[in-house]
mmCIF file of C-alpha atoms and ligand atoms in Angstrom:
data_model
loop_
_atom_site.group_PDB
_atom_site.id
_atom_site.type_symbol
_atom_site.label_atom_id
_atom_site.label_comp_id
_atom_site.label_asym_id
_atom_site.label_seq_id
_atom_site.Cartn_x
_atom_site.Cartn_y
_atom_site.Cartn_z
ATOM 1 C CA UNK A 27 74.408 126.737 70.956
ATOM 2 C CA UNK A 28 75.915 124.457 68.355
ATOM 3 C CA UNK A 29 73.568 123.078 65.735
ATOM 4 C CA UNK A 30 72.888 119.396 66.036
ATOM 5 C CA UNK A 31 74.708 117.368 63.400
ATOM 6 C CA UNK A 32 72.271 115.269 61.386
ATOM 7 C CA UNK A 33 73.041 111.601 60.735
ATOM 8 C CA UNK A 34 74.731 110.803 57.420
ATOM 9 C CA UNK A 35 74.563 107.365 55.855
ATOM 10 C CA UNK A 36 76.337 106.457 52.635
ATOM 11 C CA UNK A 37 75.793 103.055 51.050
ATOM 12 C CA UNK A 38 74.364 101.780 54.329
ATOM 13 C CA UNK A 39 77.313 102.978 56.411
ATOM 14 C CA UNK A 40 76.578 105.523 59.118
ATOM 15 C CA UNK A 41 79.223 108.228 59.501
ATOM 16 C CA UNK A 42 78.884 109.987 62.877
ATOM 17 C CA UNK A 43 79.869 113.613 63.492
ATOM 18 C CA UNK A 44 83.600 114.127 64.068
ATOM 19 C CA UNK A 45 84.498 110.840 62.339
ATOM 20 C CA UNK A 46 86.341 109.927 59.160
ATOM 21 C CA UNK A 47 85.363 106.845 57.150
ATOM 22 C CA UNK A 48 86.091 105.153 53.843
ATOM 23 C CA UNK A 49 83.101 103.615 52.085
ATOM 24 C CA UNK A 50 83.023 101.545 48.910
ATOM 25 C CA UNK A 51 79.790 102.138 47.017
ATOM 26 C CA UNK A 52 79.271 98.933 45.034
ATOM 27 C CA UNK A 53 78.676 99.083 41.269
ATOM 28 C CA UNK A 54 78.461 96.262 38.684
ATOM 29 C CA UNK A 55 81.258 93.710 39.008
ATOM 30 C CA UNK A 56 83.510 92.709 36.091
ATOM 31 C CA UNK A 57 82.965 89.575 33.917
ATOM 32 C CA UNK A 58 85.431 87.622 36.068
ATOM 33 C CA UNK A 59 83.550 88.508 39.307
ATOM 34 C CA UNK A 60 86.059 91.216 40.308
ATOM 35 C CA UNK A 61 84.140 93.558 42.582
ATOM 36 C CA UNK A 62 83.898 97.192 41.500
ATOM 37 C CA UNK A 63 83.002 100.231 43.550
ATOM 38 C CA UNK A 64 83.051 103.986 43.759
ATOM 39 C CA UNK A 65 85.532 104.656 46.585
ATOM 40 C CA UNK A 66 84.490 107.498 48.875
ATOM 41 C CA UNK A 67 86.123 109.039 51.930
ATOM 42 C CA UNK A 68 83.885 111.022 54.252
ATOM 43 C CA UNK A 69 85.279 113.516 56.746
ATOM 44 C CA UNK A 70 82.736 114.890 59.201
ATOM 45 C CA UNK A 71 83.273 117.879 61.426
ATOM 46 C CA UNK A 72 81.967 117.870 64.977
ATOM 47 C CA UNK A 73 79.803 120.881 64.152
ATOM 48 C CA UNK A 74 77.094 121.034 61.536
ATOM 49 C CA UNK A 75 77.633 122.877 58.275
ATOM 50 C CA UNK A 76 77.579 122.402 54.519
ATOM 51 C CA UNK A 77 78.059 118.977 52.944
ATOM 52 C CA UNK A 78 80.498 119.357 50.070
ATOM 53 C CA UNK A 79 81.268 116.588 47.603
ATOM 54 C CA UNK A 80 84.434 116.764 45.517
ATOM 55 C CA UNK A 81 84.524 114.244 42.680
ATOM 56 C CA UNK A 82 87.114 113.310 40.055
ATOM 57 C CA UNK A 83 87.639 110.915 37.147
ATOM 58 C CA UNK A 84 84.031 110.730 36.034
ATOM 59 C CA UNK A 85 85.997 110.607 32.798
ATOM 60 C CA UNK A 86 88.341 107.760 33.703
ATOM 61 C CA UNK A 87 91.457 109.202 32.064
ATOM 62 C CA UNK A 88 91.156 112.672 33.643
ATOM 63 C CA UNK A 89 93.496 111.892 36.486
ATOM 64 C CA UNK A 90 94.723 115.308 37.667
ATOM 65 C CA UNK A 91 91.598 115.433 39.838
ATOM 66 C CA UNK A 92 92.428 112.084 41.445
ATOM 67 C CA UNK A 93 95.668 113.591 42.716
ATOM 68 C CA UNK A 94 93.808 116.739 43.822
ATOM 69 C CA UNK A 95 91.427 114.674 45.982
ATOM 70 C CA UNK A 96 94.347 112.698 47.437
ATOM 71 C CA UNK A 97 96.143 115.911 48.456
ATOM 72 C CA UNK A 98 92.922 117.473 49.746
ATOM 73 C CA UNK A 99 92.413 114.493 52.061
ATOM 74 C CA UNK A 100 96.027 114.835 53.232
ATOM 75 C CA UNK A 101 95.582 118.546 54.026
ATOM 76 C CA UNK A 102 95.845 119.443 57.723
ATOM 77 C CA UNK A 103 92.817 121.666 57.291
ATOM 78 C CA UNK A 104 90.552 118.688 56.624
ATOM 79 C CA UNK A 105 89.716 117.422 60.112
ATOM 80 C CA UNK A 106 87.009 117.108 62.767
ATOM 81 C CA UNK A 107 87.293 120.839 63.560
ATOM 82 C CA UNK A 108 85.609 121.542 60.216
ATOM 83 C CA UNK A 109 82.028 122.696 60.160
ATOM 84 C CA UNK A 110 80.076 120.265 58.055
ATOM 85 C CA UNK A 111 81.167 117.349 55.925
ATOM 86 C CA UNK A 112 83.502 116.640 53.036
ATOM 87 C CA UNK A 113 82.581 113.732 50.767
ATOM 88 C CA UNK A 114 85.711 113.046 48.700
ATOM 89 C CA UNK A 115 85.300 110.859 45.630
ATOM 90 C CA UNK A 116 88.657 110.397 43.903
ATOM 91 C CA UNK A 117 87.366 108.072 41.161
ATOM 92 C CA UNK A 118 83.759 108.021 39.954
ATOM 93 C CA UNK A 119 84.396 105.927 36.828
ATOM 94 C CA UNK A 120 86.564 103.071 38.151
ATOM 95 C CA UNK A 121 86.171 101.076 34.931
ATOM 96 C CA UNK A 122 87.658 103.821 32.780
ATOM 97 C CA UNK A 123 90.277 104.747 35.382
ATOM 98 C CA UNK A 124 91.682 101.215 35.462
ATOM 99 C CA UNK A 125 91.963 101.151 31.675
ATOM 100 C CA UNK A 126 93.269 104.730 31.163
ATOM 101 C CA UNK A 127 90.053 105.405 29.320
ATOM 102 C CA UNK A 128 87.562 108.251 29.377
ATOM 103 C CA UNK A 129 84.665 105.876 28.850
ATOM 104 C CA UNK A 130 82.724 103.003 30.379
ATOM 105 C CA UNK A 131 83.171 99.407 29.132
ATOM 106 C CA UNK A 132 80.235 99.843 26.730
ATOM 107 C CA UNK A 133 81.921 102.990 25.341
ATOM 108 C CA UNK A 134 79.384 105.297 26.904
ATOM 109 C CA UNK A 135 80.402 108.611 28.430
ATOM 110 C CA UNK A 136 79.347 108.473 32.111
ATOM 111 C CA UNK A 137 79.028 112.258 32.187
ATOM 112 C CA UNK A 138 76.215 112.025 29.644
ATOM 113 C CA UNK A 139 74.242 109.410 31.625
ATOM 114 C CA UNK A 140 72.935 111.639 34.449
ATOM 115 C CA UNK A 141 70.670 111.610 36.378
ATOM 116 C CA UNK A 142 70.430 107.930 35.404
ATOM 117 C CA UNK A 143 67.982 105.241 36.451
ATOM 118 C CA UNK A 144 67.858 101.959 38.383
ATOM 119 C CA UNK A 145 67.206 99.809 35.299
ATOM 120 C CA UNK A 146 69.059 101.754 32.624
ATOM 121 C CA UNK A 147 72.435 101.110 30.963
ATOM 122 C CA UNK A 148 75.520 100.511 33.105
ATOM 123 C CA UNK A 149 76.290 104.236 32.919
ATOM 124 C CA UNK A 150 72.731 105.152 33.793
ATOM 125 C CA UNK A 151 72.825 102.881 36.861
ATOM 126 C CA UNK A 152 76.163 104.276 38.061
ATOM 127 C CA UNK A 153 74.874 107.818 37.544
ATOM 128 C CA UNK A 154 71.752 106.982 39.554
ATOM 129 C CA UNK A 155 73.839 105.436 42.353
ATOM 130 C CA UNK A 156 76.109 108.468 42.458
ATOM 131 C CA UNK A 157 73.151 110.847 42.508
ATOM 132 C CA UNK A 158 71.347 109.064 45.347
ATOM 133 C CA UNK A 159 74.373 108.137 47.498
ATOM 134 C CA UNK A 160 76.453 111.293 47.107
ATOM 135 C CA UNK A 161 74.928 114.236 45.242
ATOM 136 C CA UNK A 162 71.493 114.270 46.857
ATOM 137 C CA UNK A 163 73.086 114.073 50.318
ATOM 138 C CA UNK A 164 75.236 117.141 49.604
ATOM 139 C CA UNK A 165 74.587 120.861 49.748
ATOM 140 C CA UNK A 166 77.441 121.842 47.391
ATOM 141 C CA UNK A 167 79.623 120.108 44.801
ATOM 142 C CA UNK A 168 82.858 120.445 42.854
ATOM 143 C CA UNK A 169 83.554 118.122 39.913
ATOM 144 C CA UNK A 170 87.141 117.942 38.632
ATOM 145 C CA UNK A 171 87.985 117.496 34.955
ATOM 146 C CA UNK A 172 90.847 117.939 32.471
ATOM 147 C CA UNK A 173 90.913 118.411 28.735
ATOM 148 C CA UNK A 174 90.177 115.341 26.616
ATOM 149 C CA UNK A 175 93.064 113.201 25.420
ATOM 150 C CA UNK A 176 95.680 115.233 23.483
ATOM 151 C CA UNK A 177 94.022 118.481 24.522
ATOM 152 C CA UNK A 178 94.978 120.798 27.343
ATOM 153 C CA UNK A 179 92.886 123.389 29.145
ATOM 154 C CA UNK A 180 93.826 126.520 31.026
ATOM 155 C CA UNK A 181 92.618 126.039 34.633
ATOM 156 C CA UNK A 182 89.070 127.411 34.569
ATOM 157 C CA UNK A 183 85.686 127.086 36.223
ATOM 158 C CA UNK A 184 82.584 126.272 34.215
ATOM 159 C CA UNK A 185 79.332 126.785 36.032
ATOM 160 C CA UNK A 186 75.815 128.117 35.833
ATOM 161 C CA UNK A 187 76.731 131.618 36.965
ATOM 162 C CA UNK A 188 73.181 132.992 36.768
ATOM 163 C CA UNK A 189 72.579 131.140 40.046
ATOM 164 C CA UNK A 190 73.710 133.367 42.921
ATOM 165 C CA UNK A 191 75.191 130.685 45.192
ATOM 166 C CA UNK A 192 76.979 128.989 42.263
ATOM 167 C CA UNK A 193 78.377 132.345 41.214
ATOM 168 C CA UNK A 194 79.592 133.004 44.779
ATOM 169 C CA UNK A 195 81.389 129.643 44.830
ATOM 170 C CA UNK A 196 82.920 130.303 41.414
ATOM 171 C CA UNK A 197 84.252 133.679 42.570
ATOM 172 C CA UNK A 198 85.610 132.083 45.734
ATOM 173 C CA UNK A 199 87.425 129.341 43.818
ATOM 174 C CA UNK A 200 89.628 132.161 42.591
ATOM 175 C CA UNK A 201 90.802 131.019 39.152
ATOM 176 C CA UNK A 202 90.980 134.036 36.856
ATOM 177 C CA UNK A 203 88.740 132.590 34.136
ATOM 178 C CA UNK A 204 85.074 131.632 34.499
ATOM 179 C CA UNK A 205 82.878 130.272 31.744
ATOM 180 C CA UNK A 206 79.129 130.618 32.186
ATOM 181 C CA UNK A 207 77.481 127.487 31.025
ATOM 182 C CA UNK A 208 74.024 126.010 31.167
ATOM 183 C CA UNK A 209 74.163 123.164 28.671
ATOM 184 C CA UNK A 210 71.509 120.439 28.874
ATOM 185 C CA UNK A 211 73.853 117.532 28.328
ATOM 186 C CA UNK A 212 73.064 114.728 30.807
ATOM 187 C CA UNK A 213 76.087 115.698 32.890
ATOM 188 C CA UNK A 214 76.550 115.443 36.646
ATOM 189 C CA UNK A 215 76.634 119.224 36.722
ATOM 190 C CA UNK A 216 73.236 119.549 35.081
ATOM 191 C CA UNK A 217 71.623 116.958 37.343
ATOM 192 C CA UNK A 218 73.051 118.511 40.507
ATOM 193 C CA UNK A 219 71.764 121.872 39.364
ATOM 194 C CA UNK A 220 68.321 120.392 38.674
ATOM 195 C CA UNK A 221 68.296 119.211 42.314
ATOM 196 C CA UNK A 222 69.145 122.728 43.454
ATOM 197 C CA UNK A 223 72.712 121.839 44.466
ATOM 198 C CA UNK A 224 75.229 124.513 43.418
ATOM 199 C CA UNK A 225 78.134 122.854 41.622
ATOM 200 C CA UNK A 226 81.378 123.972 40.007
ATOM 201 C CA UNK A 227 83.118 122.170 37.208
ATOM 202 C CA UNK A 228 86.875 122.649 37.265
ATOM 203 C CA UNK A 229 88.758 122.097 34.005
ATOM 204 C CA UNK A 230 92.517 122.109 33.813
ATOM 205 C CA UNK A 231 95.400 120.392 32.052
ATOM 206 C CA UNK A 232 95.255 117.271 29.930
ATOM 207 C CA UNK A 233 94.114 113.681 30.331
ATOM 208 C CA UNK A 234 96.513 111.000 31.666
ATOM 209 C CA UNK A 235 98.900 113.507 33.243
ATOM 210 C CA UNK A 236 99.652 114.873 36.694
ATOM 211 C CA UNK A 237 100.378 118.578 36.327
ATOM 212 C CA UNK A 238 101.564 120.448 39.429
ATOM 213 C CA UNK A 239 100.108 123.793 38.462
ATOM 214 C CA UNK A 240 96.730 122.341 37.591
ATOM 215 C CA UNK A 241 96.628 120.259 40.782
ATOM 216 C CA UNK A 242 97.654 123.150 43.035
ATOM 217 C CA UNK A 243 95.197 125.524 41.416
ATOM 218 C CA UNK A 244 92.376 123.070 42.104
ATOM 219 C CA UNK A 245 93.519 122.355 45.643
ATOM 220 C CA UNK A 246 93.651 126.028 46.630
ATOM 221 C CA UNK A 247 90.381 126.618 44.819
ATOM 222 C CA UNK A 248 88.584 123.909 46.785
ATOM 223 C CA UNK A 249 89.988 125.151 50.111
ATOM 224 C CA UNK A 250 88.930 128.702 49.188
ATOM 225 C CA UNK A 251 85.398 127.491 48.468
ATOM 226 C CA UNK A 252 85.381 125.681 51.823
ATOM 227 C CA UNK A 253 86.389 128.963 53.465
ATOM 228 C CA UNK A 254 83.673 130.862 51.606
ATOM 229 C CA UNK A 255 80.914 128.485 52.721
ATOM 230 C CA UNK A 256 82.164 128.495 56.300
ATOM 231 C CA UNK A 257 83.545 124.945 56.533
ATOM 232 C CA UNK A 258 87.082 125.986 57.406
ATOM 233 C CA UNK A 259 88.524 129.185 58.781
ATOM 234 C CA UNK A 260 89.904 131.733 56.343
ATOM 235 C CA UNK A 261 93.659 132.095 56.421
ATOM 236 C CA UNK A 262 94.313 135.772 57.036
ATOM 237 C CA UNK A 263 97.537 135.977 55.070
ATOM 238 C CA UNK A 264 96.038 134.150 52.164
ATOM 239 C CA UNK A 265 92.975 136.352 51.978
ATOM 240 C CA UNK A 266 95.127 139.449 51.536
ATOM 241 C CA UNK A 267 97.087 137.946 48.697
ATOM 242 C CA UNK A 268 94.343 136.165 46.931
ATOM 243 C CA UNK A 269 92.430 139.022 45.379
ATOM 244 C CA UNK A 270 89.267 137.622 43.963
ATOM 245 C CA UNK A 271 89.514 139.294 40.623
ATOM 246 C CA UNK A 272 87.899 136.889 38.206
ATOM 247 C CA UNK A 273 86.673 137.365 34.675
ATOM 248 C CA UNK A 274 83.688 135.757 33.041
ATOM 249 C CA UNK A 275 83.967 134.991 29.345
ATOM 250 C CA UNK A 276 81.246 136.480 27.136
ATOM 251 C CA UNK A 277 81.558 133.545 24.758
ATOM 252 C CA UNK A 278 84.151 131.171 23.346
ATOM 253 C CA UNK A 279 84.962 129.609 19.994
ATOM 254 C CA UNK A 280 87.225 126.922 18.571
ATOM 255 C CA UNK A 281 89.606 127.747 15.754
ATOM 256 C CA UNK A 282 89.635 124.699 13.478
ATOM 257 C CA UNK A 283 92.304 123.449 11.087
ATOM 258 C CA UNK A 284 91.773 124.957 7.631
ATOM 259 C CA UNK A 285 93.949 122.190 6.104
ATOM 260 C CA UNK A 286 95.277 118.765 7.072
ATOM 261 C CA UNK A 287 98.955 118.505 7.933
ATOM 262 C CA UNK A 288 101.441 118.916 10.747
ATOM 263 C CA UNK A 289 100.971 121.843 13.049
ATOM 264 C CA UNK A 290 103.669 123.990 14.623
ATOM 265 C CA UNK A 291 102.024 125.924 17.438
ATOM 266 C CA UNK A 292 103.007 129.572 17.957
ATOM 267 C CA UNK A 293 100.676 130.431 20.809
ATOM 268 C CA UNK A 294 100.304 129.252 24.371
ATOM 269 C CA UNK A 295 97.622 128.699 26.985
ATOM 270 C CA UNK A 296 96.601 131.841 28.797
ATOM 271 C CA UNK A 297 97.996 134.205 26.180
ATOM 272 C CA UNK A 298 96.042 137.014 24.598
ATOM 273 C CA UNK A 299 95.596 136.666 20.846
ATOM 274 C CA UNK A 300 94.245 139.320 18.532
ATOM 275 C CA UNK A 301 92.022 138.766 15.553
ATOM 276 C CA UNK A 302 94.273 138.046 12.567
ATOM 277 C CA UNK A 303 97.229 136.958 14.766
ATOM 278 C CA UNK A 304 99.093 133.807 13.713
ATOM 279 C CA UNK A 305 98.382 130.891 16.086
ATOM 280 C CA UNK A 306 100.381 128.260 14.250
ATOM 281 C CA UNK A 307 101.639 127.014 10.909
ATOM 282 C CA UNK A 308 100.406 123.898 9.122
ATOM 283 C CA UNK A 309 102.628 122.235 6.521
ATOM 284 C CA UNK A 310 102.833 118.939 4.677
ATOM 285 C CA UNK A 311 105.412 116.244 5.568
ATOM 286 C CA UNK A 312 107.924 117.746 3.082
ATOM 287 C CA UNK A 313 107.851 121.071 4.877
ATOM 288 C CA UNK A 314 106.339 122.793 1.872
ATOM 289 C CA UNK A 315 102.832 124.172 1.380
ATOM 290 C CA UNK A 316 103.096 126.130 4.600
ATOM 291 C CA UNK A 317 99.909 127.854 5.674
ATOM 292 C CA UNK A 318 99.445 130.161 8.622
ATOM 293 C CA UNK A 319 96.472 129.637 10.918
ATOM 294 C CA UNK A 320 95.172 132.955 12.139
ATOM 295 C CA UNK A 321 92.757 133.707 14.927
ATOM 296 C CA UNK A 322 89.304 134.808 13.897
ATOM 297 C CA UNK A 323 88.708 136.256 17.376
ATOM 298 C CA UNK A 324 90.401 138.450 19.948
ATOM 299 C CA UNK A 325 90.588 136.695 23.289
ATOM 300 C CA UNK A 326 92.479 134.354 25.602
ATOM 301 C CA UNK A 327 93.628 130.857 24.619
ATOM 302 C CA UNK A 328 91.833 128.626 27.145
ATOM 303 C CA UNK A 329 92.328 125.279 25.418
ATOM 304 C CA UNK A 330 94.437 123.793 22.657
ATOM 305 C CA UNK A 331 95.420 120.596 20.909
ATOM 306 C CA UNK A 332 98.680 118.903 21.874
ATOM 307 C CA UNK A 333 98.721 116.615 18.866
ATOM 308 C CA UNK A 334 100.871 118.103 16.109
ATOM 309 C CA UNK A 335 98.960 116.210 13.414
ATOM 310 C CA UNK A 336 95.660 117.741 12.376
ATOM 311 C CA UNK A 337 92.958 116.914 9.897
ATOM 312 C CA UNK A 338 91.019 119.654 8.176
ATOM 313 C CA UNK A 339 88.291 120.670 10.591
ATOM 314 C CA UNK A 340 90.039 119.497 13.776
ATOM 315 C CA UNK A 341 89.610 121.789 16.774
ATOM 316 C CA UNK A 342 92.987 123.404 17.476
ATOM 317 C CA UNK A 343 92.636 126.477 19.696
ATOM 318 C CA UNK A 344 89.815 127.361 22.091
ATOM 319 C CA UNK A 345 89.570 131.137 22.427
ATOM 320 C CA UNK A 346 87.455 132.811 25.127
ATOM 321 C CA UNK A 347 86.283 136.359 24.577
ATOM 322 C CA UNK A 348 86.126 138.833 27.464
ATOM 323 C CA UNK A 349 85.097 142.476 27.747
ATOM 324 C CA UNK A 350 88.730 143.241 28.678
ATOM 325 C CA UNK A 351 91.028 140.457 27.485
ATOM 326 C CA UNK A 352 94.186 142.420 28.357
ATOM 327 C CA UNK A 353 93.149 142.541 32.009
ATOM 328 C CA UNK A 354 92.588 138.773 31.919
ATOM 329 C CA UNK A 355 96.062 138.125 30.520
ATOM 330 C CA UNK A 356 97.614 140.315 33.235
ATOM 331 C CA UNK A 357 95.571 138.600 35.924
ATOM 332 C CA UNK A 358 96.682 135.185 34.668
ATOM 333 C CA UNK A 359 100.339 136.171 34.926
ATOM 334 C CA UNK A 360 99.790 137.487 38.460
ATOM 335 C CA UNK A 361 97.847 134.368 39.420
ATOM 336 C CA UNK A 362 100.817 132.167 38.496
ATOM 337 C CA UNK A 363 102.980 134.166 40.913
ATOM 338 C CA UNK A 364 100.415 133.866 43.713
ATOM 339 C CA UNK A 365 100.206 130.138 43.152
ATOM 340 C CA UNK A 366 103.957 129.747 43.484
ATOM 341 C CA UNK A 367 103.963 131.730 46.740
ATOM 342 C CA UNK A 368 101.147 129.654 48.148
ATOM 343 C CA UNK A 369 102.945 126.498 47.185
ATOM 344 C CA UNK A 370 106.073 127.595 49.032
ATOM 345 C CA UNK A 371 104.025 128.542 52.106
ATOM 346 C CA UNK A 372 102.350 125.189 52.367
HETATM 347 ZN ZN1 ZN B 321 85.939 115.452 31.700
#
């Protein structure tokens, strides 16, 4: 016998089983009375199952995720034959999104305002609305991010991997690199976790860009998670190809600029660097006073600056350390091939 599908109401709108609806969750309007909202599209299967939210642009300028959600909603696999419900939230921070900005109008970071409160700051109120209308109605979550402005990240999952269900989701997502993280930072991830809702944070690419590889990696990751939690059927062909070999970093560290100047990068995302290896060269505007920047760690480059001008102390390269970094580098190369195949198959 099929399990009865429980009612689901978001922002006062009832979404029956087997139906698809767009809902605008109202948030504070602009000075000129322009209405603002968190746009949400809900897709409910006819059968009961997990309720997965996928959110993007909590940092308004991290727009790769917006495109990921758009393509996810366009996927043929997202339909009433699903078990359970997808709550797709392409833009959490509409204020920042409309201004190409990471922040809220009062310069707060929305992802530091969780879980929020009814009478707090604008960010705190939006966080509270998002928690009550979306997160607390879900059983699982995926939050999509990119590097900050002028920084790029290797596609990676950050999650609290000590939790069994979170770890299972992270493995299922299938990106080669996982970062275990349990920071108490007022983020959506922390607040979801505190409510017992397993959540993945996907990081990939840079702010204010659409990057095909980053978008496709996220899209296939989300669909793989939906397979793993039984929302959609596993594609046989895909399962064979997509070996779930993932590696969890033991720790990570930023290599900072030892001098101010202009930086010529000699390393790339996903590459293995050894301790003492040259990552880049900093020189002054005359091209003299060249100084090599060497890695203080052996590991994989998982993030780096894209701005060629650095001040002393600026974070330049983010290196993650693994028990077997060579295996990670190999896996990353193989993963790129798999991704291309999957893209062609689509
Ligand atoms: Zn972010």
